[in-house]
């Protein structure tokens, strides 16, 4: 096999890569769950570690030739401990392929099929892998729900009532579309009262927690799961952290329960992302994510956008578009024509279907990675307003968007 570059060997795919790079470079990505990992993280992702099989755990493998993998995986586990300041009471597993299978491994590890779980439904900001009917997490377990208040906030008194009534074996907190802080301590108190496990799914907010701009789920949750590609700014992957006494239940569900060989190139890149996350710059980055989201929220409110819960404490904003006479899908499509990428989203108590919901979700992690600040957020809010009130303005706005993007090129 000749060792040619991808451009020579496979021009068609090389071209798609280039087109995708251009698309990112010339559009504003406001998808709350996406981010741009650094060059170093991407280098690690395509490293020689992609080759190796290493089923098992560090220093307990089923394959030979794993001396470097053992060092790598234990180093990455150590970095997880460091960024979250964990004592020896916590066990770490960096092997899950992604967040959804990691959540499933936790559920199957701690529960028997048919056991009860208590979650926030998808329509109120929960994630598909948290007990929805279409997911195995919802098919294998009996699912009850707590809900957000009419104003869009977690209501801990109400959650406690529902927990006492439904007596779940496990409660999930941590969401995909909740713009406010989560009080993990209160969740732990509720879980304790009904003798349920508490799973904190910090997929969206783990970077903010590491940067200390959002409260930590430690030591309150029994298990913490995070993806590594959202605010944490690593490769696509996931981490499970649990109390050591639960490790024998949960870790065998990751391997061999659900997975085979770990994706060592991913683990390698998670390690690099965690090293970056230890820096002062990362802490500043997470603080800027929130400043940007708050600015965007304030500006959008000036244009009479209705924000669920009235604003944001974190990296994302959920907008109810009903008063603008436009659906989430139309808003998403119109904004995309202007080079502004968002996703349609259900809002709590939505009267429309999830395929064409009443809201849209926007987030600031990716734009903040590009270096944008409050000044740019003000411009972006004005453009969003203009496109939504006058869809025909998209070509004019698109030119402005491209001009701004060129000032903040992707590295
Ligand atoms: C993104 C997300 C996940 C799952 O992540 P995947 O890696 O896409 O499977 C799980 N939980 C929450 C709350 C999320 O936002």
XYZ file of C-alpha atoms and ligand atoms in Angstrom:
426
model
C 0.000 0.000 0.000
C 1.466 3.347 -1.022
C 1.564 5.879 1.801
C -0.054 8.766 -0.032
C -1.801 11.711 1.574
C -5.575 11.588 1.734
C -5.810 14.245 -0.994
C -3.985 11.980 -3.456
C -5.467 8.697 -2.323
C -9.084 9.703 -1.899
C -9.873 13.100 -3.441
C -13.599 12.656 -2.959
C -13.381 12.314 0.830
C -10.524 14.800 1.064
C -12.804 17.261 -0.660
C -15.637 16.577 1.795
C -13.254 17.213 4.696
C -12.226 20.495 3.125
C -15.870 21.475 2.497
C -16.762 20.701 6.120
C -13.797 22.720 7.354
C -14.920 25.646 5.198
C -18.504 25.324 6.367
C -17.405 25.585 9.995
C -15.031 28.415 9.261
C -17.640 30.533 7.499
C -20.654 29.908 9.741
C -21.524 30.647 13.364
C -22.032 27.418 15.300
C -24.443 27.935 18.141
C -25.177 24.246 18.742
C -24.909 23.986 22.531
C -23.497 20.445 22.484
C -20.702 21.074 19.978
C -17.203 22.451 20.339
C -13.876 22.700 18.524
C -11.128 20.559 20.034
C -7.584 21.901 19.716
C -5.058 20.824 17.116
C -3.223 18.863 19.815
C -6.398 16.934 20.674
C -6.966 16.147 16.995
C -3.356 15.080 16.581
C -3.773 12.647 19.482
C -6.947 11.326 17.825
C -5.091 10.285 14.710
C -2.091 8.890 16.622
C -0.689 5.352 16.463
C -2.807 4.484 19.517
C -5.632 3.837 17.047
C -4.041 0.454 16.287
C -4.015 -1.377 19.551
C -6.448 -3.835 21.115
C -6.346 -3.652 24.893
C -9.472 -5.299 26.276
C -9.495 -5.193 30.056
C -8.381 -2.505 32.468
C -4.967 -0.831 32.944
C -2.350 -3.498 33.836
C -5.020 -6.263 33.556
C -5.291 -6.921 29.825
C -6.256 -9.782 27.561
C -3.674 -8.804 24.925
C 0.093 -8.480 24.776
C 1.934 -5.314 23.791
C -0.018 -2.979 26.031
C 2.776 -1.389 28.086
C 2.230 2.082 26.606
C -1.546 1.756 26.638
C -1.396 0.883 30.341
C 0.656 3.993 31.028
C -1.641 6.105 28.846
C -4.941 4.948 30.319
C -3.772 5.226 33.921
C -2.372 8.707 33.216
C -5.701 9.794 31.728
C -7.565 8.390 34.747
C -5.182 10.330 36.991
C -5.943 13.530 35.055
C -9.673 12.944 35.515
C -9.022 12.721 39.273
C -6.997 15.892 39.146
C -9.473 18.110 37.254
C -12.390 17.024 39.444
C -10.219 16.902 42.625
C -11.257 13.341 43.454
C -10.152 11.353 46.494
C -9.432 7.617 46.420
C -13.107 7.040 47.209
C -13.867 7.450 43.513
C -13.202 5.035 40.640
C -12.681 6.292 37.081
C -13.338 4.640 33.717
C -12.384 6.449 30.496
C -13.328 3.642 28.103
C -17.009 4.322 27.232
C -17.377 5.006 23.509
C -19.876 7.814 24.072
C -22.398 9.251 26.503
C -25.438 7.149 25.605
C -23.770 3.732 26.037
C -22.098 5.046 29.207
C -25.482 5.943 30.700
C -26.818 2.540 29.700
C -23.850 0.788 31.328
C -24.521 2.683 34.566
C -28.221 1.781 34.538
C -27.579 -1.912 33.789
C -24.823 -1.983 36.375
C -26.845 -0.605 39.268
C -30.308 -1.915 38.403
C -32.140 -5.009 37.259
C -34.356 -4.795 34.161
C -37.797 -3.679 35.287
C -36.479 -1.519 38.146
C -37.785 2.025 38.443
C -35.909 5.161 37.438
C -36.907 8.816 37.785
C -35.848 11.293 35.086
C -36.636 14.620 33.430
C -38.362 13.890 30.088
C -36.770 14.795 26.768
C -39.442 17.437 26.185
C -38.292 19.286 29.343
C -34.575 19.092 28.556
C -33.587 15.524 29.450
C -31.517 13.370 27.067
C -32.675 10.490 24.838
C -30.496 8.079 26.832
C -32.263 8.999 30.085
C -35.254 6.673 29.860
C -37.060 7.739 26.669
C -39.266 5.091 25.053
C -37.145 4.893 21.904
C -33.980 4.179 23.910
C -33.084 0.871 25.585
C -32.772 2.914 28.784
C -36.538 3.415 28.573
C -37.361 -0.087 27.374
C -35.482 -1.989 30.081
C -36.662 0.068 33.041
C -39.901 1.510 34.411
C -39.582 5.245 33.944
C -41.280 7.967 35.970
C -40.745 11.654 35.381
C -40.329 14.877 37.260
C -40.977 18.107 35.368
C -39.812 21.681 35.192
C -42.074 24.357 36.668
C -44.186 26.452 34.296
C -41.415 29.097 34.438
C -38.835 26.489 33.402
C -36.994 25.797 36.678
C -36.235 22.604 38.589
C -38.603 22.541 41.576
C -36.861 20.488 44.266
C -39.892 20.275 46.583
C -41.971 18.904 43.740
C -39.205 16.471 42.730
C -39.054 15.184 46.305
C -42.812 14.641 46.325
C -42.673 12.680 43.070
C -39.690 10.656 44.296
C -41.559 9.716 47.479
C -44.593 8.708 45.460
C -42.800 6.704 42.767
C -39.954 5.235 44.903
C -37.360 4.935 42.108
C -34.165 2.910 42.532
C -32.219 5.558 40.621
C -32.676 9.266 39.902
C -31.005 11.042 36.999
C -30.060 14.710 37.071
C -28.068 16.554 34.386
C -29.602 17.584 31.072
C -29.233 18.647 27.437
C -31.373 21.776 27.381
C -31.541 23.217 30.898
C -30.140 26.774 31.081
C -29.876 27.006 34.863
C -27.577 25.741 37.626
C -28.295 22.345 39.136
C -28.268 21.897 42.900
C -26.663 18.447 43.165
C -26.743 18.565 46.947
C -30.522 18.863 46.943
C -30.802 15.980 44.485
C -28.604 13.861 46.761
C -30.802 14.652 49.759
C -33.888 13.592 47.809
C -32.203 10.402 46.574
C -31.137 9.540 50.106
C -34.666 9.965 51.458
C -36.025 7.379 49.016
C -32.848 5.218 49.055
C -32.215 5.701 45.363
C -28.905 5.996 43.567
C -28.150 9.407 42.103
C -26.648 9.587 38.607
C -25.345 13.041 37.642
C -25.097 13.229 33.850
C -22.834 16.257 33.364
C -22.331 15.709 29.600
C -23.057 19.355 28.779
C -21.520 21.087 31.774
C -18.398 19.110 32.710
C -16.118 21.834 31.306
C -17.976 24.458 33.340
C -17.628 22.315 36.460
C -13.887 21.874 35.890
C -13.582 25.643 35.362
C -15.487 26.121 38.648
C -18.179 28.217 37.042
C -20.873 25.628 37.829
C -21.331 23.660 41.110
C -19.773 20.199 41.193
C -21.721 16.934 41.568
C -18.924 15.650 43.836
C -19.284 14.358 46.506
C -23.074 14.297 46.166
C -23.816 11.861 43.321
C -23.154 8.110 43.476
C -22.168 8.082 39.816
C -21.127 10.878 37.482
C -21.123 10.438 33.704
C -19.783 12.947 31.246
C -19.173 13.098 27.547
C -15.826 14.603 26.609
C -16.719 16.547 23.466
C -19.026 19.301 24.712
C -17.827 22.081 27.063
C -14.844 19.865 27.949
C -13.573 20.393 24.377
C -12.110 16.927 23.848
C -12.789 14.167 21.299
C -16.133 12.339 21.161
C -16.067 9.965 24.114
C -17.263 9.559 27.692
C -16.095 9.045 31.264
C -17.786 7.264 34.167
C -16.790 8.171 37.720
C -18.397 6.231 40.574
C -17.990 5.540 44.268
C -15.400 2.744 44.505
C -17.905 0.339 46.028
C -20.021 0.572 42.840
C -17.191 -0.064 40.421
C -17.611 -3.853 40.422
C -21.241 -3.399 39.355
C -20.746 -0.740 36.674
C -17.351 -1.227 34.994
C -18.032 -4.808 33.774
C -21.078 -3.436 31.945
C -18.795 -1.155 29.916
C -16.453 -4.050 29.106
C -17.341 -6.818 28.382
C -21.036 -5.955 28.856
C -21.408 -3.501 26.009
C -18.001 -2.929 24.468
C -14.915 -4.676 23.185
C -11.523 -3.036 22.829
C -11.286 0.525 24.108
C -10.719 3.265 21.516
C -7.210 4.124 22.640
C -6.773 7.019 20.210
C -9.847 8.590 21.811
C -8.518 7.952 25.312
C -5.236 9.531 24.200
C -7.081 12.633 22.984
C -9.192 12.794 26.168
C -5.876 12.903 28.039
C -4.704 15.906 26.027
C -8.040 17.686 26.547
C -7.757 17.096 30.301
C -4.256 18.535 30.329
C -5.625 21.639 28.581
C -8.493 21.755 31.078
C -6.005 22.123 33.937
C -4.776 25.464 32.599
C -5.698 28.987 33.686
C -6.682 29.677 30.064
C -9.316 26.950 30.263
C -10.754 28.435 33.426
C -10.949 31.797 31.665
C -12.487 30.092 28.665
C -15.312 28.607 30.752
C -15.993 31.948 32.439
C -16.163 33.562 28.977
C -18.621 30.907 27.750
C -21.015 32.041 30.467
C -20.398 35.764 29.944
C -21.150 35.242 26.261
C -24.343 33.285 26.977
C -25.541 35.908 29.450
C -24.851 38.708 26.958
C -26.642 36.867 24.188
C -29.593 36.273 26.535
C -29.784 39.905 27.597
C -29.641 41.140 24.009
C -32.244 38.658 22.769
C -34.586 39.768 25.538
C -34.253 43.356 24.302
C -35.603 42.085 20.974
C -38.564 40.577 22.818
C -37.445 36.963 22.605
C -39.027 34.832 25.294
C -36.315 32.810 27.072
C -37.311 29.733 29.053
C -36.594 30.493 32.748
C -35.971 34.116 31.713
C -32.250 33.746 31.067
C -29.243 31.512 31.634
C -26.620 30.557 34.237
C -24.633 28.335 31.914
C -23.631 27.939 28.277
C -27.058 27.624 26.710
C -30.301 29.462 26.061
C -33.677 27.944 25.265
C -36.007 30.220 23.324
C -39.785 29.961 23.057
C -40.609 31.285 19.577
C -44.414 31.269 19.892
C -44.685 35.079 20.201
C -42.582 35.434 17.027
C -45.096 33.492 14.937
C -42.468 31.020 13.731
C -41.763 27.385 14.591
C -38.409 26.057 15.754
C -37.852 24.279 12.464
C -38.558 27.369 10.364
C -36.278 29.431 12.589
C -33.503 26.836 12.271
C -33.861 26.722 8.472
C -33.999 30.501 8.037
C -31.007 31.071 10.297
C -29.025 28.379 8.501
C -29.505 30.271 5.222
C -27.843 33.219 6.943
C -24.949 31.060 8.171
C -26.176 30.861 11.765
C -26.401 27.250 12.904
C -28.837 26.435 15.736
C -31.128 23.532 16.561
C -34.880 23.443 16.926
C -35.864 22.229 20.367
C -38.956 21.336 22.368
C -39.781 23.700 25.188
C -41.397 22.610 28.472
C -45.148 22.038 27.978
C -44.692 22.374 24.205
C -47.953 22.092 22.282
C -46.187 21.210 19.036
C -44.537 17.935 17.987
C -40.830 17.232 18.644
C -40.294 17.225 14.845
C -41.496 20.791 14.565
C -41.306 22.175 18.099
C -41.934 25.707 19.363
C -38.412 26.475 20.449
C -34.766 26.613 19.570
C -31.623 26.021 21.624
C -28.455 28.038 21.264
C -25.138 27.772 23.065
C -21.813 29.586 23.197
C -19.022 26.975 23.748
C -17.938 26.728 20.094
C -17.982 30.467 19.359
C -16.106 31.127 22.589
C -13.433 28.659 21.472
C -13.060 30.768 18.312
C -12.318 33.760 20.544
C -15.598 35.640 20.278
C -16.663 37.822 23.182
C -19.539 40.052 24.348
C -19.165 42.470 21.428
C -19.676 39.688 18.892
C -22.619 38.266 20.885
C -24.437 41.588 20.573
C -24.026 41.508 16.805
C -25.174 37.906 16.627
C -28.301 38.626 18.702
C -29.179 41.471 16.325
C -28.720 39.191 13.305
C -30.831 36.421 14.832
C -33.554 38.988 15.456
C -33.367 40.349 11.944
C -33.541 36.932 10.242
C -36.420 35.790 12.446
C -38.462 38.951 11.956
C -37.649 39.206 8.257
C -36.542 35.891 6.690
C -35.784 37.670 3.416
C -32.880 39.461 5.081
C -30.809 36.267 5.106
C -28.493 37.056 2.186
C -27.558 40.442 3.631
C -26.936 38.901 7.081
C -24.951 36.053 5.582
C -22.424 38.533 4.230
C -22.032 40.058 7.697
C -21.672 36.593 9.229
C -18.891 35.675 6.826
C -17.093 38.941 7.544
C -17.176 38.223 11.272
C -16.153 34.574 10.813
C -13.075 35.615 8.850
C -11.903 37.627 11.849
C -12.089 34.509 14.040
C -10.657 31.682 11.940
C -10.625 28.123 13.254
C -7.191 26.923 14.278
C -24.917 14.586 24.773
C -25.542 13.925 25.947
C -25.448 12.543 26.180
C -24.964 11.521 25.187
O -23.950 11.722 24.427
P -23.574 10.895 23.099
O -22.103 10.903 23.202
O -24.133 11.681 21.972
O -24.150 9.529 23.194
C -25.933 12.047 27.366
N -26.510 12.848 28.273
C -26.663 14.175 28.080
C -27.322 15.000 29.129
C -26.195 14.747 26.892
O -26.393 16.054 26.685
